[in-house]
Each structure stands twice: as C-alpha cells, then as structure tokens.
Short mmCIF file of C-alpha atoms in Angstrom, two decimals:
data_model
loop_
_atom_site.label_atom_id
_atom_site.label_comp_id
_atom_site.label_asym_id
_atom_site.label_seq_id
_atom_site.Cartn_x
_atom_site.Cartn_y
_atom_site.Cartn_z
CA UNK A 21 148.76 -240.33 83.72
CA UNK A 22 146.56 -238.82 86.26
CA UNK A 23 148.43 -235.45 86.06
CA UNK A 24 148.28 -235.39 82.16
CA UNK A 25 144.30 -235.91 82.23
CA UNK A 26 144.03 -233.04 84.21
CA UNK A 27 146.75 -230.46 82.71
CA UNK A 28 148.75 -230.30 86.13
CA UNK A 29 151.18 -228.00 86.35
CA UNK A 30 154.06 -228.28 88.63
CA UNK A 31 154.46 -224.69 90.73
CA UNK A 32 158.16 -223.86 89.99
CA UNK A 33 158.85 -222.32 93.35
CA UNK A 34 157.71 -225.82 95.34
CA UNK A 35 160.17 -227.65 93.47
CA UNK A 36 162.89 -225.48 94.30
CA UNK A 37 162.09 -225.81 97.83
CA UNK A 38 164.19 -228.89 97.91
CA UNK A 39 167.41 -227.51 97.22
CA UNK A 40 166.59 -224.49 99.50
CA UNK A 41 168.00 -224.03 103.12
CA UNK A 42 165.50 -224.45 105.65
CA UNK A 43 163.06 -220.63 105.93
CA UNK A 44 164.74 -219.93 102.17
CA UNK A 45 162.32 -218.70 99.97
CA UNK A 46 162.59 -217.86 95.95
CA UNK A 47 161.32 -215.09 94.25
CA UNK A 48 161.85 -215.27 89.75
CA UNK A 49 161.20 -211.83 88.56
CA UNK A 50 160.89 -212.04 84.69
CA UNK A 51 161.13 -208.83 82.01
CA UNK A 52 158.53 -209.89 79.35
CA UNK A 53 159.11 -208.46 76.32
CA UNK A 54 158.39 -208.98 72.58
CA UNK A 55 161.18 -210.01 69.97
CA UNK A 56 161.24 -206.69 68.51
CA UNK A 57 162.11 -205.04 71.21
CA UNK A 58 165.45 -202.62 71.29
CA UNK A 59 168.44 -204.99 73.10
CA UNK A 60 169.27 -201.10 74.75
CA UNK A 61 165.67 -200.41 76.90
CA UNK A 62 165.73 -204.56 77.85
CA UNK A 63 169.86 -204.22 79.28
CA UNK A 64 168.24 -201.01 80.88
CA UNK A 65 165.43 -202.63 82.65
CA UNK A 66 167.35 -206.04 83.75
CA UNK A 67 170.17 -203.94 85.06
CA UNK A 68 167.64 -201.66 86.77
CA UNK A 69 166.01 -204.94 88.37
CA UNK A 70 169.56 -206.47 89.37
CA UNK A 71 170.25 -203.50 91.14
CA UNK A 72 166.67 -203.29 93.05
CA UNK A 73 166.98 -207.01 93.82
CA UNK A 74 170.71 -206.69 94.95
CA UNK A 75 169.72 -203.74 97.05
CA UNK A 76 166.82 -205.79 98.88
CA UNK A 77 168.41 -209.20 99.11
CA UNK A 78 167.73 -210.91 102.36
CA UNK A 79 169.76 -214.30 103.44
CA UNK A 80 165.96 -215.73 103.30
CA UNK A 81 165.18 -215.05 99.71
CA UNK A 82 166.76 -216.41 96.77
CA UNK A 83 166.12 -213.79 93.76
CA UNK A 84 166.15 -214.85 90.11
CA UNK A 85 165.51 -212.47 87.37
CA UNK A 86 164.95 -213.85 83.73
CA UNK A 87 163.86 -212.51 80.31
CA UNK A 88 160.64 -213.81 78.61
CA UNK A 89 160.60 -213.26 74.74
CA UNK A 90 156.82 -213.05 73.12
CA UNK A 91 155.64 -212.69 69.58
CA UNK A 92 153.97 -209.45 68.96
CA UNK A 93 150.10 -209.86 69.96
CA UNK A 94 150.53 -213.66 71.70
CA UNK A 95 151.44 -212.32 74.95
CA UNK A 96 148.36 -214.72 75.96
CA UNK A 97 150.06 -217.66 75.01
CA UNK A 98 153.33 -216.72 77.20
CA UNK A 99 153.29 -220.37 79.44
CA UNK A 100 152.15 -219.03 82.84
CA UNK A 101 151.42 -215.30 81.87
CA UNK A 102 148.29 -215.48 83.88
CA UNK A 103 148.78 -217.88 86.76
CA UNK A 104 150.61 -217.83 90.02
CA UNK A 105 153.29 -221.13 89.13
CA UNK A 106 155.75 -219.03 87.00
CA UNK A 107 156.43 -215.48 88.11
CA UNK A 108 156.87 -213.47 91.18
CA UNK A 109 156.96 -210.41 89.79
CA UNK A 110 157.28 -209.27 86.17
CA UNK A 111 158.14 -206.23 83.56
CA UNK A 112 156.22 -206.13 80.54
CA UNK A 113 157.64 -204.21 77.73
CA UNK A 114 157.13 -203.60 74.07
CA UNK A 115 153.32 -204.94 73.93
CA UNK A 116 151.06 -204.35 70.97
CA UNK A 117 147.20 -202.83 71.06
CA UNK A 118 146.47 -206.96 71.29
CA UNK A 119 148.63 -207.29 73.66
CA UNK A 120 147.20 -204.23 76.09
CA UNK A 121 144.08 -205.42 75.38
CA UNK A 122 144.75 -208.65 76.62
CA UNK A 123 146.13 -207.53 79.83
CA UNK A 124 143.62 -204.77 80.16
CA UNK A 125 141.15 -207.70 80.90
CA UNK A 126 143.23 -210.12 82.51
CA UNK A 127 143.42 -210.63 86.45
CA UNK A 128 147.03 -211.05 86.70
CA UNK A 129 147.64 -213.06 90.25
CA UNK A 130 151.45 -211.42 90.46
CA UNK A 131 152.79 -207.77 90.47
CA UNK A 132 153.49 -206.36 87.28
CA UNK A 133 154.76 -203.15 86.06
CA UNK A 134 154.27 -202.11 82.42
CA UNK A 135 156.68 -199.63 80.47
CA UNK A 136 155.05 -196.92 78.14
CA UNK A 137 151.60 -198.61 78.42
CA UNK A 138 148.88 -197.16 80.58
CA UNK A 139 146.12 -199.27 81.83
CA UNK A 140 144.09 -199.14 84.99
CA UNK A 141 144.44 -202.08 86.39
CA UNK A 142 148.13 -201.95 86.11
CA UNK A 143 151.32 -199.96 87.40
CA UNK A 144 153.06 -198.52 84.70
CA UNK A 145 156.36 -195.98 83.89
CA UNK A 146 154.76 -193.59 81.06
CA UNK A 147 157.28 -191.63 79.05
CA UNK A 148 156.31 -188.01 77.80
CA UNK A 149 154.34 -188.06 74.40
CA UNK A 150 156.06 -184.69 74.42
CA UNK A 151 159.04 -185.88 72.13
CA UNK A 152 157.35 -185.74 69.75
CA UNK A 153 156.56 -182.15 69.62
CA UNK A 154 160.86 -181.41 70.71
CA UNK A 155 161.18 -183.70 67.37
CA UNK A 156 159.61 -181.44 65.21
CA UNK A 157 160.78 -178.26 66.65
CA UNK A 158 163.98 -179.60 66.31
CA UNK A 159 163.54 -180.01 62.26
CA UNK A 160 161.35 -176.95 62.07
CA UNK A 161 164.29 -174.83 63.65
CA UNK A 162 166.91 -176.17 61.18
CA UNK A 163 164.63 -175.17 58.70
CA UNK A 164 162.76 -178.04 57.66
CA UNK A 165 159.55 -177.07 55.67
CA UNK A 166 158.49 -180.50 54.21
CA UNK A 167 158.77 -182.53 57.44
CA UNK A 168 157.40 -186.51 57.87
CA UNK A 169 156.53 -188.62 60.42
CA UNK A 170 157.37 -192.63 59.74
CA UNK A 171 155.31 -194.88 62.09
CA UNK A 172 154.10 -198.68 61.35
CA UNK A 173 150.54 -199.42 60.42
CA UNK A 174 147.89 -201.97 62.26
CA UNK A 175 148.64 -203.97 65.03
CA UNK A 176 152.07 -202.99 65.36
CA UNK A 177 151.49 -199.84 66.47
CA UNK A 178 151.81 -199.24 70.58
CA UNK A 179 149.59 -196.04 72.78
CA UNK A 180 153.46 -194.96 73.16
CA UNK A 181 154.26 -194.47 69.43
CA UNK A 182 150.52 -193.42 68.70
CA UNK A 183 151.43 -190.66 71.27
CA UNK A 184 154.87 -189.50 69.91
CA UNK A 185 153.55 -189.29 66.22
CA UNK A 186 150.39 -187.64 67.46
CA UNK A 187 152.34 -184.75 69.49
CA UNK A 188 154.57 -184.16 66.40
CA UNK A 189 151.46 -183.84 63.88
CA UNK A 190 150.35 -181.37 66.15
CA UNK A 191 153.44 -179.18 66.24
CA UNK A 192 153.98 -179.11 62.99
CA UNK A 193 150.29 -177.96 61.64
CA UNK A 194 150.63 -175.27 64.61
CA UNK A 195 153.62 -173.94 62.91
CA UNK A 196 153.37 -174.72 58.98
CA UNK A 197 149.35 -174.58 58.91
CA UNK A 198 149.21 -177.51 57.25
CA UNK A 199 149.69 -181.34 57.90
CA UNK A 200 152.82 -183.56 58.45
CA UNK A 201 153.25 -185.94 55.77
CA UNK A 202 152.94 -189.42 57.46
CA UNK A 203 154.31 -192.75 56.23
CA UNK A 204 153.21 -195.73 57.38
CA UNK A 205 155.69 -199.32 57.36
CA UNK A 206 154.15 -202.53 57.27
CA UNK A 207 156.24 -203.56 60.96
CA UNK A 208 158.90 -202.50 63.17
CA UNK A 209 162.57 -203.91 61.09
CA UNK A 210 164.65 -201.81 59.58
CA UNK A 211 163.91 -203.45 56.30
CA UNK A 212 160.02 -202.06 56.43
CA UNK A 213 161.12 -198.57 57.39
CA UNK A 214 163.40 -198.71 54.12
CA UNK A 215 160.74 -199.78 52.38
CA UNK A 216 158.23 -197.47 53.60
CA UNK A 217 160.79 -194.34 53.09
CA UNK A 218 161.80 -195.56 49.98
CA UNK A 219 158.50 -195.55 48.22
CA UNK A 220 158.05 -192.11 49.97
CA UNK A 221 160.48 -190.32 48.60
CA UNK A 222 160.01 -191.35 44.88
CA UNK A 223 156.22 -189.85 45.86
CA UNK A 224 157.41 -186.82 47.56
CA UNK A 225 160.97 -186.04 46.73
CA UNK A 226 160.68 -182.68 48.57
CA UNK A 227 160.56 -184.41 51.93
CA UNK A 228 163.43 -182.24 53.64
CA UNK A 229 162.95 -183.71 57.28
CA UNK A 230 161.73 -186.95 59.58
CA UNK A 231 160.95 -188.27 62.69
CA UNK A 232 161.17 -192.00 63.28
CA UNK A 233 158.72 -192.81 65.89
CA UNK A 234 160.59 -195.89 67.38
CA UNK A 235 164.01 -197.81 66.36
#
C-alpha cells in the first residue's frame, strides 16, 4: 500500500539480480521507435545492435536488446523514457518535431543515440539532406519538366524529411527557374499519400515527375 502511495517503481535490473550468477550484471538496450516507422531501417538497427552487443559480450554481462513502439508525438509518455529503471542504453528512431522537442529538453539519465535527428544534447547518425537534390536531378535528367515533391503536413513532419524536400526545392528552381510543385498528405500511410496525389493530379494533370520524401 505503502509503495502505491508513493508511485514506486521497481528498477528492472535489481530484480533480475536474483536469477543472475554471482558478479553478472544486465544491460537492456531498447530501439525506440514510433509505429510508423519502416519494418526495413528497425531490422537494420536491431541487427546492427545484435552484432555490437555479440561483439562486446563479456561472461559478466547479460545483454538484452528490445523494441519500444511509441505513438507519434507521446514519446513522453514511453513508461521509463526518462528515468534510470528501464533502459541501459537506447536508439530512438522515427520521432516527430514533438517528439525532438521533448528530448531536446529532457535530461536523459542513459545513453542514447538518435537516427536522422540532430540535437545538442544528444549523439545522433545524420543522413545527407543531399538526396534530395540526386532526386531531382535524377527526374530532371530523364526529362521531367513538371516535377513534385509529396511530403506530410504538421506534426508529422521530421528535420530529416524537412531536409530532403528542402534540398530538392532547391535543385529544381536552380535548374527550371521556377518552383517545385509541393503536395502535402495529411500523415505518413500509404492511404494519405494516395489521397494527397490523387487530388493533385486532377489539379495539375501535367505533373510528369515526383519525389516521395519518406515511405
């Protein structure tokens, strides 16, 4: 009852002492990622971490490496995102602007590395921006003249995608001397990018080429 007044929570990793051998210690090591994230860059990143952890094992640590599944912009409420009971370590994926807000002004008492999202107060793997530009000299050189970029509006939108549309508006008015045609989807399934396209086209039926900024 006591524990329930006071919102204890049990530290994982001193319950698991039990079943340890004596000196055995246990690390979890979580990928923490939204729902709409692509299945491909998750099996990427846990068989990148499987490998790392197989690599370092030591007969007195006992590695574990989950996957942690968050709804677009609630990364907050992820049980344990911001204390020291949960994780060891962790890989955050796939977060929205909320999202990097939230971590941008979070102390988080772990180590965490962030993919395609760069913060200060954070490690992260940045991809190039620079796509984006090969994109659209890809459809410029196969003679696209009418080329649009589809993105998603709001708070689904990510610094990564922001980036990739943003080089490819760039290359294009440097070469056509005049704007891509952008669409905008209400979120990141395939059903709002059909949407989005299809109300496009019925606008702008000459649309002869396009760059999807994300799956």
């Amino acid at each position: 009852e006591a524990a329930r007044q006071l919102g204890y929570v049990p530290n994982m990793f001193a319950r698991q002492l039990a079943g340890h051998a004596p000196g055995t210690s246990q690390a979890l090591l979580a990928i923490i990622t939204s729902f709409e994230a692509p299945l491909t860059l998750v099996s990427r990143a846990t068989l990148a971490l499987h490998r790392a952890v197989d690599a370092a094992a030591r007969r007195s640590t006992r590695f574990t490496v989950i996957i942690e599944l968050f709804e677009p912009g609630e990364l907050h409420r992820l049980p344990g995102i911001a204390g020291h009971e949960r994780f060891s370590g962790a890989i955050i994926a796939n977060t929205s602007e909320a999202d990097d807000r939230y971590l941008a002004e979070t102390e988080i008492p772990y180590p965490v590395v962030l993919i395609n999202r760069d913060l200060s107060n954070h490690a992260s793997i940045m991809e190039s921006p620079k796509g984006g530009a090969a994109a659209a000299r890809l459809l410029l050189d196969s003679g696209a003249r009418h080329p649009a970029v589809l993105s998603v509006r709001g708070a689904a939108r990510t610094i990564t995608t922001l980036g990739r549309a943003g080089a490819f508006r760039e290359a294009i008015s440097a070469s056509l001397d005049r704007p891509a045609m952008s669409i905008e989807a209400r979120g990141r399934n395939e059903s709002d990018g059909y949407a989005a396209m299809r109300v496009h086209l019925q606008r702008h039926p000459e649309t002869d080429g396009l760059y999807a900024v994300n799956d």
